[in-house]
CSV table of C-alpha atoms in Angstrom, one decimal:
chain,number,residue,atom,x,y,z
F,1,UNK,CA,18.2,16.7,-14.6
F,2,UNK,CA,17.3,13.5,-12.5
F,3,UNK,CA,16.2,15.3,-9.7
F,4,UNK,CA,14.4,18.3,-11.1
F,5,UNK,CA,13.1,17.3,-14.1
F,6,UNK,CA,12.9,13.3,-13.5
F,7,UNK,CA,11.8,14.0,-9.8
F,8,UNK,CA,14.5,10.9,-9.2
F,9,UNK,CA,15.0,10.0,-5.4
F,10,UNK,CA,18.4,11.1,-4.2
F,11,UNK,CA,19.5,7.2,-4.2
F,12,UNK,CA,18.2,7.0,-8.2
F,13,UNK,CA,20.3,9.9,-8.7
F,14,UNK,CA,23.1,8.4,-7.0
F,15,UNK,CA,23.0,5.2,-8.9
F,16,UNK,CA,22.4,6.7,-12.7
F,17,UNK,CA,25.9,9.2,-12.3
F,18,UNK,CA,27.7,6.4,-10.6
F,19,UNK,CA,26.5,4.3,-14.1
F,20,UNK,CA,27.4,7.2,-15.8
F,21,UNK,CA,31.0,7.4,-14.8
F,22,UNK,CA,31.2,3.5,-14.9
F,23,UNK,CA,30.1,3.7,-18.6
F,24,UNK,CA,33.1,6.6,-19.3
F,25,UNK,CA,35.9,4.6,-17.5
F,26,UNK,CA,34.9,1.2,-19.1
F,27,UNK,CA,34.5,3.2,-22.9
F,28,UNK,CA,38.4,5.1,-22.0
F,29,UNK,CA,39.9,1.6,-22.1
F,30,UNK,CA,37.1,-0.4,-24.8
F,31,UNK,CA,38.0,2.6,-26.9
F,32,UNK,CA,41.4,3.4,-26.0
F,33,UNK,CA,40.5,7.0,-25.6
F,34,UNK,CA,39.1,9.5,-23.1
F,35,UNK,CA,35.4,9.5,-24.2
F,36,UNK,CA,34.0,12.7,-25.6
F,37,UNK,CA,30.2,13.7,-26.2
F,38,UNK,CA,30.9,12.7,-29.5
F,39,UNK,CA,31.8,9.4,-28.9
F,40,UNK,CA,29.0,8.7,-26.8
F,41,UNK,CA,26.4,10.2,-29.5
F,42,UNK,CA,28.0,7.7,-32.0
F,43,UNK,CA,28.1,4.4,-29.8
F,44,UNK,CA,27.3,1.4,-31.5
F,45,UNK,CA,25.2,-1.6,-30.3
F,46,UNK,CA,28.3,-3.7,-29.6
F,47,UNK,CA,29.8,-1.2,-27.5
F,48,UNK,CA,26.9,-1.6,-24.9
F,49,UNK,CA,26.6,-4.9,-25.3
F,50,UNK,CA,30.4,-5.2,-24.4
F,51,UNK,CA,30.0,-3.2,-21.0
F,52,UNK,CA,27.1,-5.5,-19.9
F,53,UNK,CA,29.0,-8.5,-20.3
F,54,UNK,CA,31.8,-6.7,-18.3
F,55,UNK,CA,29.2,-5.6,-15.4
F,56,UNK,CA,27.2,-9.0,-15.8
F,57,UNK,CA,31.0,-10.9,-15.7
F,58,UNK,CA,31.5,-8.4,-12.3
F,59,UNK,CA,28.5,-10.6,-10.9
F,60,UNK,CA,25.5,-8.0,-11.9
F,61,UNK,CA,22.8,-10.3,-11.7
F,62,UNK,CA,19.5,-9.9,-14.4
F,63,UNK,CA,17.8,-7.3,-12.6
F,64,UNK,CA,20.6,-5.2,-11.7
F,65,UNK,CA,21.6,-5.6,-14.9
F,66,UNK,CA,18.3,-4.3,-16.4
F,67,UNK,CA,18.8,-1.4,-14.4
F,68,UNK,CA,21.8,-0.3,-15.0
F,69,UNK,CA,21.6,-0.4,-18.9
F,70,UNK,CA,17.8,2.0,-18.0
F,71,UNK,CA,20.8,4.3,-16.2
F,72,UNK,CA,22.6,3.9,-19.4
F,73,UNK,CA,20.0,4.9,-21.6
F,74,UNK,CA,19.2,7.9,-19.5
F,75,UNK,CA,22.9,9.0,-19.7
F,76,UNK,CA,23.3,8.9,-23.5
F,77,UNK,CA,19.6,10.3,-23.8
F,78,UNK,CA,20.8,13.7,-21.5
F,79,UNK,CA,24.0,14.2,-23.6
F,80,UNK,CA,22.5,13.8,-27.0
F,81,UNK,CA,20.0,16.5,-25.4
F,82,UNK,CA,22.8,18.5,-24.0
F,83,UNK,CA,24.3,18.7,-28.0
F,84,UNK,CA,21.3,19.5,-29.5
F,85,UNK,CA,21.1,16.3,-31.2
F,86,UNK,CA,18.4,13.0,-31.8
F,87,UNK,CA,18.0,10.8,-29.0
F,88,UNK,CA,18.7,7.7,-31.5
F,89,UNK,CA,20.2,5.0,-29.2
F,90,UNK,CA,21.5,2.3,-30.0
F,91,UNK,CA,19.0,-1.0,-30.2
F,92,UNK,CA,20.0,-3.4,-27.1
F,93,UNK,CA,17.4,-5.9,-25.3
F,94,UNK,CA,17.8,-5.6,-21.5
F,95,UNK,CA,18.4,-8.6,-19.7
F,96,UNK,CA,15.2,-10.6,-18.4
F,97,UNK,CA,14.4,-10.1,-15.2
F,98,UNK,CA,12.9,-13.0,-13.6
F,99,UNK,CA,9.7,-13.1,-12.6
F,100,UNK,CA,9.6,-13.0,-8.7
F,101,UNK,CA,6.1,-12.7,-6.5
F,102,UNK,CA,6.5,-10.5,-3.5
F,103,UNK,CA,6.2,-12.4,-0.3
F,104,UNK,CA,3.3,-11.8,2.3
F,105,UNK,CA,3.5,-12.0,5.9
F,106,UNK,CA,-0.3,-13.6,7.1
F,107,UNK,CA,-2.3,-11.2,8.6
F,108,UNK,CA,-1.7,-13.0,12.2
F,109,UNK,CA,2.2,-12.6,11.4
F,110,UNK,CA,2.1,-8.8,10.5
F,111,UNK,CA,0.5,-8.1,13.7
F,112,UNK,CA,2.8,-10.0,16.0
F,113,UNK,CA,5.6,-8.6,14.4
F,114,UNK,CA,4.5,-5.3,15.1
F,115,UNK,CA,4.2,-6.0,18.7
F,116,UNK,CA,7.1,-7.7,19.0
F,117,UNK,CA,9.3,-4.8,17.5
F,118,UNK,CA,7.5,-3.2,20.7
F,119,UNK,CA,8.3,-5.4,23.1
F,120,UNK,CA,12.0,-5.4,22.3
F,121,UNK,CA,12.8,-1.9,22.3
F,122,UNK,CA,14.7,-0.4,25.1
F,123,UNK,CA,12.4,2.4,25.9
F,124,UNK,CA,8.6,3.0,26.3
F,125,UNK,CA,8.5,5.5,23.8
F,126,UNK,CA,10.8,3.6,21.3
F,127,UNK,CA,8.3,0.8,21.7
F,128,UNK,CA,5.5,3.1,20.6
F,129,UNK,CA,7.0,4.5,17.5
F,130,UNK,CA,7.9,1.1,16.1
F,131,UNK,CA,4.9,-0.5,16.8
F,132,UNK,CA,3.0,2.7,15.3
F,133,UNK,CA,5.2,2.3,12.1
F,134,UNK,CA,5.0,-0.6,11.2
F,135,UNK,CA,1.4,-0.9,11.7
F,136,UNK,CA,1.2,2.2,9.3
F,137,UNK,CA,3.2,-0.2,6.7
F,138,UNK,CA,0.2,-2.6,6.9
F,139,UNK,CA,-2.5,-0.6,7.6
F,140,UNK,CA,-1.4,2.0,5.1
F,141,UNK,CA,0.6,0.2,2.4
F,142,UNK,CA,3.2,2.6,3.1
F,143,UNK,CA,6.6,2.2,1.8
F,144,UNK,CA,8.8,2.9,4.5
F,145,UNK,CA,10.7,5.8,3.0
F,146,UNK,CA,7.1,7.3,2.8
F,147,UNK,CA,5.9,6.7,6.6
F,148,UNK,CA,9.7,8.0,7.8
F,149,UNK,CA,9.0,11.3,5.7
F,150,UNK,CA,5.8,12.1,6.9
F,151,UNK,CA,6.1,16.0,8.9
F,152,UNK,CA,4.7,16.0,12.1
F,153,UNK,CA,1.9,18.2,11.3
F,154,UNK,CA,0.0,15.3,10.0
F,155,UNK,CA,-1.0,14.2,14.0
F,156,UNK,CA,-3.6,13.7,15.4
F,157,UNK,CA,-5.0,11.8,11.7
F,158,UNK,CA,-8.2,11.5,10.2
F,159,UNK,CA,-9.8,8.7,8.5
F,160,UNK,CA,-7.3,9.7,5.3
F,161,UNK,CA,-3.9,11.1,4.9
F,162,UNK,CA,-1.9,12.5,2.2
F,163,UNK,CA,1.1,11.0,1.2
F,164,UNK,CA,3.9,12.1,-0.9
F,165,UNK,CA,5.6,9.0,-2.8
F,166,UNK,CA,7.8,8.0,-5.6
F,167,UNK,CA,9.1,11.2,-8.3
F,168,UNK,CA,6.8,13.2,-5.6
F,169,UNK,CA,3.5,12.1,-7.1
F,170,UNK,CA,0.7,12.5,-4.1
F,171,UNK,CA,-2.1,9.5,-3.3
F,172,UNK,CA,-4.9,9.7,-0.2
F,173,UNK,CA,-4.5,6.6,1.8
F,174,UNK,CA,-7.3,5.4,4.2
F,175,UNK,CA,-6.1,5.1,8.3
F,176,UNK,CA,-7.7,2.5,10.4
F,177,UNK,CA,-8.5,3.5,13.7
F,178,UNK,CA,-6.2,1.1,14.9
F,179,UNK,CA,-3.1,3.0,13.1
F,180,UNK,CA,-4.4,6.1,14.2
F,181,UNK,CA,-4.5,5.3,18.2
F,182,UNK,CA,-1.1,3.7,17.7
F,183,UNK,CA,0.3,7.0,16.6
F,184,UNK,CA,-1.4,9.0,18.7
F,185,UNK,CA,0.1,6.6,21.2
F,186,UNK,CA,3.4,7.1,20.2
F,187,UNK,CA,3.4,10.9,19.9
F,188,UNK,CA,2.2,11.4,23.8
F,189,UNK,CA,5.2,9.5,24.8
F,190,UNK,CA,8.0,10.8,22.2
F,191,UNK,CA,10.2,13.0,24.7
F,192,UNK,CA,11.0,15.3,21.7
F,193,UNK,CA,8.9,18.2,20.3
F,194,UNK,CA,7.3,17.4,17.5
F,195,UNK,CA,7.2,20.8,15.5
F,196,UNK,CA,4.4,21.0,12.6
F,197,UNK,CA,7.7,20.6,10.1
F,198,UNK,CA,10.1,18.3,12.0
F,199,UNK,CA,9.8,14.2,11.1
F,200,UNK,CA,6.7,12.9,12.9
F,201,UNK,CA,9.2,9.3,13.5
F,202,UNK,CA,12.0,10.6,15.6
F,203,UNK,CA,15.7,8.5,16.4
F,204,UNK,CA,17.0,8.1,19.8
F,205,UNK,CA,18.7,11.1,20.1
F,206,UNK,CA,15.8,13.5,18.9
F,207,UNK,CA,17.3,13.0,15.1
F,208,UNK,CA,14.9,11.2,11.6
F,209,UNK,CA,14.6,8.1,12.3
F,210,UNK,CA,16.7,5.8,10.0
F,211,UNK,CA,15.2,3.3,7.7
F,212,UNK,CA,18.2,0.7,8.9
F,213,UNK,CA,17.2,1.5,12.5
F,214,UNK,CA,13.9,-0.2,11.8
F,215,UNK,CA,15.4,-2.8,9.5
F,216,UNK,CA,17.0,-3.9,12.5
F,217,UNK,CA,14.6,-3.8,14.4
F,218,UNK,CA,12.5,-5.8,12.6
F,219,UNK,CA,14.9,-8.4,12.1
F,220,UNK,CA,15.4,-9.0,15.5
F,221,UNK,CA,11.8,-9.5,16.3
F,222,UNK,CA,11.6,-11.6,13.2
F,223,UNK,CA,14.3,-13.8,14.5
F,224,UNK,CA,12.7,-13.8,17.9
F,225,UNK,CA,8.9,-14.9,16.3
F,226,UNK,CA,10.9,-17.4,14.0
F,227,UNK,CA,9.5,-16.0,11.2
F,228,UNK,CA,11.3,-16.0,7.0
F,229,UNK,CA,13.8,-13.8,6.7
F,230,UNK,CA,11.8,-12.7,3.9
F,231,UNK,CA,9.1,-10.2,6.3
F,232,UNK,CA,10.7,-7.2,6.1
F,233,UNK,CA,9.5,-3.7,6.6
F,234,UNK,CA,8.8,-3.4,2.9
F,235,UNK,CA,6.9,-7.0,3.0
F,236,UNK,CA,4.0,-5.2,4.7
F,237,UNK,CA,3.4,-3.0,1.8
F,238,UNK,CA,2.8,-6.5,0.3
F,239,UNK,CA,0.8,-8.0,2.9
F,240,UNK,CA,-1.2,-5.0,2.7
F,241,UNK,CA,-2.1,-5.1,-0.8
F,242,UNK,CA,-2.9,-9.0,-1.3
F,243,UNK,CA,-4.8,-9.1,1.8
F,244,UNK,CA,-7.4,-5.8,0.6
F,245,UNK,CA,-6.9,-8.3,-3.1
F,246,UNK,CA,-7.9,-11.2,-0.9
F,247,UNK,CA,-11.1,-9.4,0.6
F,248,UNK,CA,-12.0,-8.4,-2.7
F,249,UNK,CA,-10.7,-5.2,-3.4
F,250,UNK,CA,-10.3,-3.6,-7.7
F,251,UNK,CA,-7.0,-3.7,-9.0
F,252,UNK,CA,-7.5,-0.1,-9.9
F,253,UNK,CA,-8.4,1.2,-6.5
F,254,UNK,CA,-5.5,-1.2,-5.4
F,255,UNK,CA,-3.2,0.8,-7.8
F,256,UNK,CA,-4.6,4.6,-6.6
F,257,UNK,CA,-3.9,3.3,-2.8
F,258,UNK,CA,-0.1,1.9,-3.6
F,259,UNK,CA,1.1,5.1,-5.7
F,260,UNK,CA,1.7,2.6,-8.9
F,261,UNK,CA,2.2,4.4,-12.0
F,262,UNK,CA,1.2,1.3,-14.2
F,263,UNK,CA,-1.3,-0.9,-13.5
F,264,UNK,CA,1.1,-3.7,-14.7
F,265,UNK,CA,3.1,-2.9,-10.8
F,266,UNK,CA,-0.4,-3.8,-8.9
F,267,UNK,CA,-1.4,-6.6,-11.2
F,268,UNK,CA,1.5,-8.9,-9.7
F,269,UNK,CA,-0.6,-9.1,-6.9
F,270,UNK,CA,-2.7,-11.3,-9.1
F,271,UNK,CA,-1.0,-13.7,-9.2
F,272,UNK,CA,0.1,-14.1,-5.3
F,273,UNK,CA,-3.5,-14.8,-4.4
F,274,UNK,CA,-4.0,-17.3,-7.1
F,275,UNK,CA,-0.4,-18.8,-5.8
F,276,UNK,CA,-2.3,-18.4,-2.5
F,277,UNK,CA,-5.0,-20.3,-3.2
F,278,UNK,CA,-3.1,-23.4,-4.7
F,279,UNK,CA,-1.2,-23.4,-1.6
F,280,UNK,CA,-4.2,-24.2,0.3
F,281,UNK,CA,-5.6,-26.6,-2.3
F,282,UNK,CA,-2.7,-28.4,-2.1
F,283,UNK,CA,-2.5,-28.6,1.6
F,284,UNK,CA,-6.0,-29.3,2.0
F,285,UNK,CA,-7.6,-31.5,-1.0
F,286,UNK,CA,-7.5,-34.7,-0.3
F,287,UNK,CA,-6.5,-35.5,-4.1
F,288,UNK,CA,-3.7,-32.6,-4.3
């Protein structure tokens, strides 16, 4: 159901039935009895309330927290489904997350850690494909599981490319020249063929290239650049967005470019330019 009907990612997937089973061993000792659909139909507010203390008393912070009672919900809603019955669930707030702003590399920081992730690889080629990627994180606003899925048949690219994102909803995303040389780049020095169906990013050994590869990666140029350990791969997907913000860019054609389902996801953005801006106010007024 989560991957078919929800159009979950295999790790969503993964995390709900691993909630799911948490859920049944926790209720087979609350309970003192092997849980049954029954039992879950018929759950009480204090039941749920007793396994989040139990998962926040494990060290589940507010946002994991949040997330696993969503997994929870989704659990009970699928079995009442499965027996035919109402989806009535039980009335529980979710923990509060707290509100965090995403952190932005500065334009001059993005760049140099692109070329840096270059300079330190151990082949040509190598050097190429991470400096193409992650300047297709910036240039793009890419999420990195969306750059490392992208087929092959999508070189040489235009001014625009199609890309396939979160529950496999598609969004057009405008390539800078810049990107677009960097790939090109890239894909006349991979030593493996790139087939219109195999991964456009390759490993090492001719394989997809991993998403902890280029973690890695990126930390060690980060550390070499002594840059915050906070300027990650995903970071330039923020960059991206409060720099177009910055220039003067709509929220809505902000939200079409970043695949966000709710504006509420792009307007966060908001509020790291105006944190931005008092930075600089405060650095620079002579009366800050």
């Amino acid at each position: 159901m989560l991957r078919l009907e929800r159009r979950s990612s295999a790790h969503t997937a993964r995390a709900y039935v691993a909630t799911a089973y948490r859920l049944l061993d926790f209720l087979s000792v609350h309970r003192g009895d092997l849980p049954t659909p029954a039992m879950l139909t018929s759950l009480e507010a204090a039941d749920l309330r007793a396994f989040l203390a139990r998962r926040r008393g494990e060290g589940l912070g507010p946002a994991a927290a949040a997330r696993e009672m969503s997994a929870v919900r989704a659990f009970l809603r699928f079995v009442a489904e499965q027996q035919g019955e109402a989806t009535a669930l039980p009335k529980i707030a979710s923990p509060k997350r707290p509100r965090t702003l995403p952190r932005p590399a500065a334009p001059a920081d993005a760049l140099a850690l692109a070329e840096e992730t270059g300079a330190l690889a151990s082949q040509p080629w190598i050097a190429a494909r991470d400096t193409a990627l992650l300047l297709l994180l910036y240039g793009a606003g890419l999420r990195i599981s969306e750059a490392l899925s992208l087929p092959a048949r999508v070189h040489p690219l235009g001014e625009t490319l199609r890309v396939t994102g979160k529950r496999g909803k598609t969004r057009m995303v405008a390539i800078l020249p810049a990107v677009a040389d960097a790939i090109a780049s890239y894909a006349a020095q991979c030593p493996w063929p790139l087939g219109p169906d195999e991964p456009l990013f390759r490993g090492a050994k001719g394989g997809p290239l991993s998403a902890d590869v280029v973690r890695r990666a990126v930390a060690e140029a980060r550390r070499t650049l002594g840059l915050s350990d906070r300027i990650t791969p995903h970071a330039l997907r923020h960059s991206f967005a409060t720099h177009l913000l910055a220039g003067g860019a709509d929220l809505r054609s902000l939200q079409e470019l970043l695949g966000h389902a709710s504006l509420s996801s792009t307007q966060i953005y908001t509020a790291v330019d105006a944190a931005h801006m008092l930075d600089v106010w405060r650095t620079a007024h002579p009366r800050a």
